[in-house]
Short mmCIF file of C-alpha atoms in Angstrom, two decimals:
data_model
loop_
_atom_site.label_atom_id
_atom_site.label_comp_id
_atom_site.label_asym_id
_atom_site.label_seq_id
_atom_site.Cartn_x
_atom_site.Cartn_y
_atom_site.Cartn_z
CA UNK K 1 99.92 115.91 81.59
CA UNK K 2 98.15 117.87 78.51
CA UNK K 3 96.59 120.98 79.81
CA UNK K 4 94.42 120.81 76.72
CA UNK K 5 92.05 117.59 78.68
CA UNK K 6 88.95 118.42 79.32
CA UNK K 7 88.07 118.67 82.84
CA UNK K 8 84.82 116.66 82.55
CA UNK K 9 87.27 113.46 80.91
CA UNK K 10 89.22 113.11 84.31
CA UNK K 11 88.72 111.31 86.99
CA UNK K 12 86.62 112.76 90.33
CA UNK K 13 90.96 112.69 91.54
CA UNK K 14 91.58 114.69 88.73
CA UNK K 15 93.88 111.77 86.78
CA UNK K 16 92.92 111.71 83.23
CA UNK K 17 91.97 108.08 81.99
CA UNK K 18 95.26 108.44 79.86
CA UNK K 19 97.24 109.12 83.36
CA UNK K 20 95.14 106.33 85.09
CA UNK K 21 96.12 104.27 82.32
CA UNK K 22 99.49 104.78 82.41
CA UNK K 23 100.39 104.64 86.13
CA UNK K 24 98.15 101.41 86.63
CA UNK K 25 100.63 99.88 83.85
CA UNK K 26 103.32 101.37 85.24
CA UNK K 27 102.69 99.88 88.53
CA UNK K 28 101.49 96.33 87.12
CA UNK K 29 105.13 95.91 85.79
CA UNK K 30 106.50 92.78 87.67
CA UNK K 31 103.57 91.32 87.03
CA UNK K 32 103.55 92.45 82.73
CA UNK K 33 106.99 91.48 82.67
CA UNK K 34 106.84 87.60 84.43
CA UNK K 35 103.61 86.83 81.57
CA UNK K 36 105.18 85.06 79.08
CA UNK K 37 102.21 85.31 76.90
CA UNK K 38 100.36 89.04 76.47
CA UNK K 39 97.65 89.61 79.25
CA UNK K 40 94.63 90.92 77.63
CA UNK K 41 93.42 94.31 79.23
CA UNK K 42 89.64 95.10 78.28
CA UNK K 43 87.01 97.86 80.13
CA UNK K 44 85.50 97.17 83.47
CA UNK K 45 82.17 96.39 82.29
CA UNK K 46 79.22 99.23 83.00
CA UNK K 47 75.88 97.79 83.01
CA UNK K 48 75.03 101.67 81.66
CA UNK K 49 76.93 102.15 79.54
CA UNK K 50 76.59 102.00 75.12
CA UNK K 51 79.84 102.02 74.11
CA UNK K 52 81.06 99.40 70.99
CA UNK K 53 84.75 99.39 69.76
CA UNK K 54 85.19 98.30 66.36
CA UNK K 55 88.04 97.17 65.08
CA UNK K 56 89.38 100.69 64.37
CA UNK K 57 88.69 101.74 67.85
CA UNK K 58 90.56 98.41 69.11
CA UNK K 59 93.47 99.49 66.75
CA UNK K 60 93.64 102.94 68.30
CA UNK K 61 93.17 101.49 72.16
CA UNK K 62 96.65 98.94 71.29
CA UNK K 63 98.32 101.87 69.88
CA UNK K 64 98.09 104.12 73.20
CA UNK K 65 98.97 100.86 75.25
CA UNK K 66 101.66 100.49 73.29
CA UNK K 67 102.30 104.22 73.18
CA UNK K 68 102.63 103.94 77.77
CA UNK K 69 104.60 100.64 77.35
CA UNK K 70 107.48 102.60 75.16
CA UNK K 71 106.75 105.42 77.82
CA UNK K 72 107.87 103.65 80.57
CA UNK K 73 109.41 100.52 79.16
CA UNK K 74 107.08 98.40 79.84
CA UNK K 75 105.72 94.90 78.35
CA UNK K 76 102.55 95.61 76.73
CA UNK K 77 99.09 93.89 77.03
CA UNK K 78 97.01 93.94 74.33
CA UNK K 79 93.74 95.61 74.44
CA UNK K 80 90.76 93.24 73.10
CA UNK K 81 86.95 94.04 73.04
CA UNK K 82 84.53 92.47 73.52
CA UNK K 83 85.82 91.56 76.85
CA UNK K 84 86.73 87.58 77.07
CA UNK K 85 84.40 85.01 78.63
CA UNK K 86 87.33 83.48 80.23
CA UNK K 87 89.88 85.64 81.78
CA UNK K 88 92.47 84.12 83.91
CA UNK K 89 93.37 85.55 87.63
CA UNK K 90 95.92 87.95 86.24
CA UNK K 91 93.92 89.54 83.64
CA UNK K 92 91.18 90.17 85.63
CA UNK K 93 93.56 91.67 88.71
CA UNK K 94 95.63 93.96 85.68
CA UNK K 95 92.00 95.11 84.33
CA UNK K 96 90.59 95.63 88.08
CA UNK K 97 93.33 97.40 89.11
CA UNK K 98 93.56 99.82 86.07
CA UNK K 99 89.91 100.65 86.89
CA UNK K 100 89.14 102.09 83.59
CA UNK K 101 85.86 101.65 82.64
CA UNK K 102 83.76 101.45 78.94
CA UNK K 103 83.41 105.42 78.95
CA UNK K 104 86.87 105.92 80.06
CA UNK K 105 88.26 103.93 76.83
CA UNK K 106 85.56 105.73 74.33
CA UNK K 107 87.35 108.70 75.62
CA UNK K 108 90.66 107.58 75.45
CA UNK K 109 89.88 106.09 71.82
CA UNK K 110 88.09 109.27 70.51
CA UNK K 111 90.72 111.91 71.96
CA UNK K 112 93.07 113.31 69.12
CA UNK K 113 95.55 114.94 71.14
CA UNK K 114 95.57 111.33 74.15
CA UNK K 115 99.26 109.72 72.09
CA UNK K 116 100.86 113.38 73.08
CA UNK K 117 99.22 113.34 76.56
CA UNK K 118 100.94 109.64 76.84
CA UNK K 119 104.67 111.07 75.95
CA UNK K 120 103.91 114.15 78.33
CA UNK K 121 103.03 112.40 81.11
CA UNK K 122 105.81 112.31 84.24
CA UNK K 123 107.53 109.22 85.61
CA UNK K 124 105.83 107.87 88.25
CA UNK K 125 107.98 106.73 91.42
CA UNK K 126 110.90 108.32 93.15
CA UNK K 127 113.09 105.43 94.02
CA UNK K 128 116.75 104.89 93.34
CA UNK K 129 117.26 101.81 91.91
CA UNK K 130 121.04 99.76 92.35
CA UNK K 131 121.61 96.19 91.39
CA UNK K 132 124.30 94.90 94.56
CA UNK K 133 126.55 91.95 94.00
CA UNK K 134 126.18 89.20 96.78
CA UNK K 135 128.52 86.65 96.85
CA UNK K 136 127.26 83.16 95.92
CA UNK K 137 123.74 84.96 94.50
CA UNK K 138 123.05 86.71 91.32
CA UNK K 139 122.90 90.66 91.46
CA UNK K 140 120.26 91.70 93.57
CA UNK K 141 118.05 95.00 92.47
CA UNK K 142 117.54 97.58 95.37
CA UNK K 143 114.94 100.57 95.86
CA UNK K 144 115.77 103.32 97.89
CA UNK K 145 114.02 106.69 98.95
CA UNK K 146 114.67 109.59 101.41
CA UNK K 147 117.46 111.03 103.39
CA UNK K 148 119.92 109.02 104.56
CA UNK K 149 120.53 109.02 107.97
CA UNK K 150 123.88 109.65 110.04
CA UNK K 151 126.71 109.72 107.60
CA UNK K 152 124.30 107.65 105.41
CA UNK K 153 124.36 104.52 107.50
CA UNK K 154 120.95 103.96 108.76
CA UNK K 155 118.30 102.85 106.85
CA UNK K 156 114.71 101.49 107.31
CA UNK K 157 115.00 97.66 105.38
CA UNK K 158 111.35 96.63 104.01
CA UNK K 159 111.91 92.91 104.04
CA UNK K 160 108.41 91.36 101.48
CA UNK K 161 106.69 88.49 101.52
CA UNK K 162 107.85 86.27 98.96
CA UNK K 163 107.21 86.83 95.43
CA UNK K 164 105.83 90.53 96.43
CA UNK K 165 107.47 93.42 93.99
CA UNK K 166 108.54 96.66 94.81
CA UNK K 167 106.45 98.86 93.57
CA UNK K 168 103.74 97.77 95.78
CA UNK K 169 105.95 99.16 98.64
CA UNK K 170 105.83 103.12 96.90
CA UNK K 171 103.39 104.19 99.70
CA UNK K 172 105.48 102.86 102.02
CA UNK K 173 108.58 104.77 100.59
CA UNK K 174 106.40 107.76 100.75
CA UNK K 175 105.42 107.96 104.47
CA UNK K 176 108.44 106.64 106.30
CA UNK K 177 110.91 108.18 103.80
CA UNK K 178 110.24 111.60 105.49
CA UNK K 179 112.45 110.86 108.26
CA UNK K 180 114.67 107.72 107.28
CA UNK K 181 116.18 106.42 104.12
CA UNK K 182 113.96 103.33 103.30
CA UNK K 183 115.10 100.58 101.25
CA UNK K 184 113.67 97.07 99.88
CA UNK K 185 114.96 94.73 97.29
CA UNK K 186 113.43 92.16 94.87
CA UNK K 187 114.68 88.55 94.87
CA UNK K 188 116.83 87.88 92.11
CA UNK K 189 115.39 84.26 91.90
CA UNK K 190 111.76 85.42 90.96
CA UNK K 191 112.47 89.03 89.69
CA UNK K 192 114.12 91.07 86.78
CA UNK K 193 116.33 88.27 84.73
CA UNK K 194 115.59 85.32 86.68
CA UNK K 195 114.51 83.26 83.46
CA UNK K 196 118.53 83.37 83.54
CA UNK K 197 119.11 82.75 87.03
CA UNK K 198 120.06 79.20 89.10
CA UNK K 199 117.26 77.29 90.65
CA UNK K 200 116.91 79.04 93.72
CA UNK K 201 118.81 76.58 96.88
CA UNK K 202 115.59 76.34 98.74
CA UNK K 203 117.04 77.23 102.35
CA UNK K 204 115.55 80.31 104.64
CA UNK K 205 119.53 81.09 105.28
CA UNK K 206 119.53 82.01 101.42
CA UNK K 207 117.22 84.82 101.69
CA UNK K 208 118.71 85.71 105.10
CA UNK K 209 121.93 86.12 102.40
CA UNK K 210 120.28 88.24 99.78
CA UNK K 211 119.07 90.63 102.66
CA UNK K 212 122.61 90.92 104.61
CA UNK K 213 124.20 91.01 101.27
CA UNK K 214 122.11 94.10 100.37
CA UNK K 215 123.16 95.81 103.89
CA UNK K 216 127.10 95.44 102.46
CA UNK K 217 126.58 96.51 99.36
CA UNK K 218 124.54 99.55 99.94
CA UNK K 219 126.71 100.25 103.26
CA UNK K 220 124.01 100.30 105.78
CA UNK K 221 125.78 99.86 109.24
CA UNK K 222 122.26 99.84 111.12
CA UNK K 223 119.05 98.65 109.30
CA UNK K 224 115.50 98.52 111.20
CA UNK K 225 113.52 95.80 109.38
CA UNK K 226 110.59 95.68 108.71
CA UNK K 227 109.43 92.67 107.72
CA UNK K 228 105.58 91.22 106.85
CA UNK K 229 104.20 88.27 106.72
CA UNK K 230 106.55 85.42 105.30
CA UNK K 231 109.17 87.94 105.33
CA UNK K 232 109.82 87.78 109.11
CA UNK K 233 112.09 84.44 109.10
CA UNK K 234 113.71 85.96 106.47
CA UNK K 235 114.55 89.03 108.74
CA UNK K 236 115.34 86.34 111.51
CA UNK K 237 117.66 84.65 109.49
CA UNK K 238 119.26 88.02 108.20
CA UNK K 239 119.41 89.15 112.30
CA UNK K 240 121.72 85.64 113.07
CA UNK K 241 124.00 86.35 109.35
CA UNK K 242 124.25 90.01 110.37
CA UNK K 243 123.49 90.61 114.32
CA UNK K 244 126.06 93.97 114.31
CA UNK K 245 124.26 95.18 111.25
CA UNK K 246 120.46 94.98 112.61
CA UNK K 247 119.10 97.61 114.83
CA UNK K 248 115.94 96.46 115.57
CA UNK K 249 113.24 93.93 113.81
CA UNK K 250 109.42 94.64 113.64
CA UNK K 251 107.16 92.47 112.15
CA UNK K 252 104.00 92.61 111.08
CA UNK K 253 101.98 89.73 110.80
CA UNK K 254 104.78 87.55 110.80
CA UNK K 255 103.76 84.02 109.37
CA UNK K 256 106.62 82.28 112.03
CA UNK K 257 106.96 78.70 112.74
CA UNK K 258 108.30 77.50 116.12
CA UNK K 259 107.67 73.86 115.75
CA UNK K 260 104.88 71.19 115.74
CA UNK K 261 103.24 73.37 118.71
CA UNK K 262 102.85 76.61 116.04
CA UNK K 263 99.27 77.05 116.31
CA UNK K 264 98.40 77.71 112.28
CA UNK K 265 95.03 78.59 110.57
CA UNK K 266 93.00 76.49 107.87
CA UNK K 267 94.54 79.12 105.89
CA UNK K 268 97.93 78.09 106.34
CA UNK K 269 97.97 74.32 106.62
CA UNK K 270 96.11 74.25 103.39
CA UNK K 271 98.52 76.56 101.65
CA UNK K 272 101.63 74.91 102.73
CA UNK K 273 99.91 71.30 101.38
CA UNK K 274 99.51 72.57 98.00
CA UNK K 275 102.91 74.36 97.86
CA UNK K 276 104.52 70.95 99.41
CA UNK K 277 102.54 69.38 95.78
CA UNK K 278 104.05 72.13 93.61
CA UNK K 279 107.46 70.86 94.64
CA UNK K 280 106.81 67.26 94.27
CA UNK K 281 106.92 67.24 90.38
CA UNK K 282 106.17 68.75 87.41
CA UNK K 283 102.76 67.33 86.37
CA UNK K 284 101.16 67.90 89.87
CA UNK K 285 102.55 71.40 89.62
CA UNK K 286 101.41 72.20 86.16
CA UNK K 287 97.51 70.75 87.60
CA UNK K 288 98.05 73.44 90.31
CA UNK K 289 99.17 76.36 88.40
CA UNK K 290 96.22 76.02 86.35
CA UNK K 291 93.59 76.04 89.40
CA UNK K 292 95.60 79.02 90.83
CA UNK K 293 94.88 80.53 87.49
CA UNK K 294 91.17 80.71 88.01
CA UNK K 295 90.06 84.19 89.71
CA UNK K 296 87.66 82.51 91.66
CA UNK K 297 90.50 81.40 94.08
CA UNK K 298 91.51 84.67 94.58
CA UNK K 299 88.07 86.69 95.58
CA UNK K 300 89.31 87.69 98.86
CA UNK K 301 92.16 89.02 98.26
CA UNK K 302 91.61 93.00 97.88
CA UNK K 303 91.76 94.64 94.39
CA UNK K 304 94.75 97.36 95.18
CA UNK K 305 96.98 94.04 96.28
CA UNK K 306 96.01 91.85 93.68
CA UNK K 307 98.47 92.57 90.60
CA UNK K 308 101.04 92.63 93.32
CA UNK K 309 100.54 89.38 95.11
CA UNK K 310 99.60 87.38 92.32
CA UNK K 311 102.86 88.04 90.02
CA UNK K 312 105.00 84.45 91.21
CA UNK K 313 101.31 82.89 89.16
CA UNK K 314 102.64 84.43 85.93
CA UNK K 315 104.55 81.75 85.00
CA UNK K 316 104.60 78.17 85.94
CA UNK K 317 108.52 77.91 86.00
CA UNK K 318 107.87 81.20 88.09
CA UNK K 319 105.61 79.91 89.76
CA UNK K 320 107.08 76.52 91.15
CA UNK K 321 110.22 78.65 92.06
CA UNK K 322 108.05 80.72 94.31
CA UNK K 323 106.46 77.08 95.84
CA UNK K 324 109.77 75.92 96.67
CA UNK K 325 111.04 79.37 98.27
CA UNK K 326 108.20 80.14 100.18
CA UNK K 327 107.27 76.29 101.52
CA UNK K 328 111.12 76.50 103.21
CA UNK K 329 110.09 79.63 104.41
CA UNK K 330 106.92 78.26 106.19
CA UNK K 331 108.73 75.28 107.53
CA UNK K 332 111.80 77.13 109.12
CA UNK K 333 111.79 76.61 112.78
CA UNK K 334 112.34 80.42 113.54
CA UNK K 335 113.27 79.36 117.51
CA UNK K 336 117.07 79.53 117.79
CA UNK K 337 116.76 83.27 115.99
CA UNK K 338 114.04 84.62 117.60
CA UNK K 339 115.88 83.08 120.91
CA UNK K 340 119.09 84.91 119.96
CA UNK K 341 117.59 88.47 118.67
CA UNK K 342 119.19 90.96 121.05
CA UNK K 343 117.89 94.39 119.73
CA UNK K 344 114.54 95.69 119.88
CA UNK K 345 111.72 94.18 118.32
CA UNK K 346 108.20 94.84 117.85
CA UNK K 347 105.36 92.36 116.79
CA UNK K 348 102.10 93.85 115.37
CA UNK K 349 99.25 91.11 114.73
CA UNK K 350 95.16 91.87 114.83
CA UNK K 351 93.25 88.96 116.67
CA UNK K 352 90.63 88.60 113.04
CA UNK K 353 93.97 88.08 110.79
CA UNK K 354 92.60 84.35 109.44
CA UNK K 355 95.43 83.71 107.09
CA UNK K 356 98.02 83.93 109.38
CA UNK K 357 97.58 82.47 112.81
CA UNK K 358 98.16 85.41 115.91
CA UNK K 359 99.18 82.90 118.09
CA UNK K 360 102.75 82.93 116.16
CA UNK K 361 103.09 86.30 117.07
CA UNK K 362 102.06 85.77 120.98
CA UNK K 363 104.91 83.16 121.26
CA UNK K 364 107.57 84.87 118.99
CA UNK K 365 107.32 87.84 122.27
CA UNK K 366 107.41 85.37 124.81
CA UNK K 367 110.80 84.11 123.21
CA UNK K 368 112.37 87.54 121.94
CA UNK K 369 112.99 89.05 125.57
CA UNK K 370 112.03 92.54 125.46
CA UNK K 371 110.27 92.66 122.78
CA UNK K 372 106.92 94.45 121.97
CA UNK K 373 103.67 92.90 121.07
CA UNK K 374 100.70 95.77 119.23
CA UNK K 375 97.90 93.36 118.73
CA UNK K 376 95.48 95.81 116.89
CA UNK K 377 91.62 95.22 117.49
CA UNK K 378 90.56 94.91 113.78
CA UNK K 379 92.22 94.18 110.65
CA UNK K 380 92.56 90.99 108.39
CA UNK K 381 96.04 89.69 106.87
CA UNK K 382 95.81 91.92 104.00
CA UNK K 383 95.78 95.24 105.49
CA UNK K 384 99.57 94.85 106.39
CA UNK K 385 100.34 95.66 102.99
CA UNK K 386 97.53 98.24 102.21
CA UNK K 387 99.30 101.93 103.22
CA UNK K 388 98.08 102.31 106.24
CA UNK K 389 98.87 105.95 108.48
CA UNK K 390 98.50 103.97 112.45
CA UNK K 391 100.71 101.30 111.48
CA UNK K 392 103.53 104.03 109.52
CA UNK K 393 103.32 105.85 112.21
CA UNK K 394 103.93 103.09 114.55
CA UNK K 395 106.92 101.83 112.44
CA UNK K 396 108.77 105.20 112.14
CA UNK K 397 108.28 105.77 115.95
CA UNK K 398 109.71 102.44 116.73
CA UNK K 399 112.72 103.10 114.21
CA UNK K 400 113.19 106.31 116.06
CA UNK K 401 113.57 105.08 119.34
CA UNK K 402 115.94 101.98 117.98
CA UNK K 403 118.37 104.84 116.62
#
């Protein structure tokens, strides 16, 4: 970062709007990259504030977003003012999440020396990244971070929720990596080059592949998962493809389906209708790809998740990939694997999660003998993904004691 900003131009966490800038981009990547057509980025609107960018000023604004995109080889939204009537959910999440306000673009706009603050600026994240062949899948990209364990064998294995990138998982990285190498992967299906990919073969025993397959290829001999949300019958089916492989299984929030019995919320019966309509054809899915488009849908979910979560809605080929994956996913009867897991396994759930239903998690322990139940006393669906220091803590214990 230029040591010639002015201290008064930064933020009260002492990131310059031109760093802010940059590392929201930077971090909106899956999400940049899956757009077919350029997001618009424009100022959080401030009642207060005076500022009006001409077209010179809009000129200078689209050269130092293109300036970050070359930076960090990124796709580049294009900076419009004024700010449109009619943004769509994943402009309003990118502009949101960038936080950057009227003021902080005047700044940005009027500051001779903010294009050489751009190419000074460091790279943001520490992972290693490795594309791993799987057999019968394309290559597979991998994240990894922190020591490796004994002889390099052990690993803590992040397994998302579908359609959830990486780089939403860098806090993550960051607090268990102090003691265990951590790795997660992106489906090849819905991330990097999957314009050029197969249609996905819409079976849970698929993505138990992609996840065993990464074990292999990055020689991990004893992975703790940790799995959230619709990722847990995908570490299920990775515990039956790869039982001498998995040390133990926690998951958090686990949306799990045992049969008609499953107790499931409004939340989830409603979700799984309209992804069971997104795979039915194309002109009902196109109908619901436009609704899912409208940010009114999406008011609960929180601000520092949104860019993340809403990336398989950047494309509608994307997007009714993502429908088919993730309906399999909520219809696999997890019962024979969570009836056959034989290492340890903890389930965390909060009794006010109303997206997915608690109950899953209740009967998941009373079939997985041994296992663990931490049913927190606050806490909605979301906060498994925000970083959160009880529930790292927690994690990296329980890895501990699986070693």
């Amino acid at each position: 970062m230029s040591s010639s900003q002015p201290e008064e131009r930064r933020s009260p966490q002492g990131r310059s709007p031109a760093h802010r800038l940059a590392q929201g981009l930077d971090l909106c990547q899956p999400l940049l990259a899956a757009c077919a057509p350029q997001l618009r980025l424009y100022p959080k609107l401030d009642a207060s504030a005076s500022a009006v960018f001409d077209v010179d000023a809009v000129a200078v604004a689209n050269r130092l977003v293109t300036a970050v995109a070359q930076r960090y080889a990124l796709p580049a939204p294009v900076f419009v003012w004024p700010p449109p009537e009619d943004p769509n959910a994943l402009e309003a999440a990118l502009c949101a999440y960038c936080e950057l306000g009227v003021e902080d673009w005047r700044a940005l706009v009027s500051d001779p020396h903010a294009l050489a603050e751009v190419a000074a600026l460091p790279d943001f994240g520490q992972e290693e990244r490795r594309l791993v062949e799987v057999d019968g899948h394309p290559p597979v990209i991998t994240y990894s971070q922190g020591p490796a364990g004994p002889a390099g064998k052990d690993a803590i294995v992040i397994v998302p929720p579908c359609g959830v990138p990486a780089r939403l998982f860098r806090p993550w990285f960051a607090a268990l990596g102090a003691r265990h190498r951590v790795v997660t992967y992106e489906n090849p299906y819905l991330f990097g080059d999957w314009r050029q990919a197969p249609e996905p073969r819409l079976e849970v025993a698929a993505e138990g592949e992609l996840v065993a397959g990464v074990l292999r290829g990055l020689g991990i001999e004893r992975a703790h998962l940790v799995a959230i949300c619709g990722g847990a019958p995908i570490a299920l089916a990775t515990s039956m493809l790869a039982p001498e492989r998995v040390a133990s299984v926690a998951m958090c929030h686990g949306d799990l389906f045992f049969g008609p019995q499953t107790q499931r919320t409004p939340f989830q019966l409603q979700f799984q209708g309209l992804l069971r309509e997104v795979t039915s054809g194309a002109v009902r899915a196109r109908s619901l790809y436009e609704m899912f488009l409208d940010p009114a849908l999406h008011y609960s979910v929180p601000t520092p998740l949104a860019p993340f979560v809403l990336v398989p809605y950047a494309d509608l080929a994307l997007f009714r990939r993502y429908a088919g994956i993730n309906y399999a996913l909520m219809a696999y009867d997890s019962t024979p694997a969570a009836t056959a897991l034989a290492c340890p396994v903890l389930l965390v759930t909060s009794r006010s999660d109303r997206m997915t239903h608690p109950a899953a998690s209740y009967q998941a322990q009373s079939l997985i003998q041994g296992s663990r139940l931490w049913e927190r006393d606050a806490g909605n669906h979301h906060d498994a993904l925000l970083p959160n220091a009880d529930l790292f803590a927690a994690l990296a214990q329980f890895a501990l004691e699986a070693e």
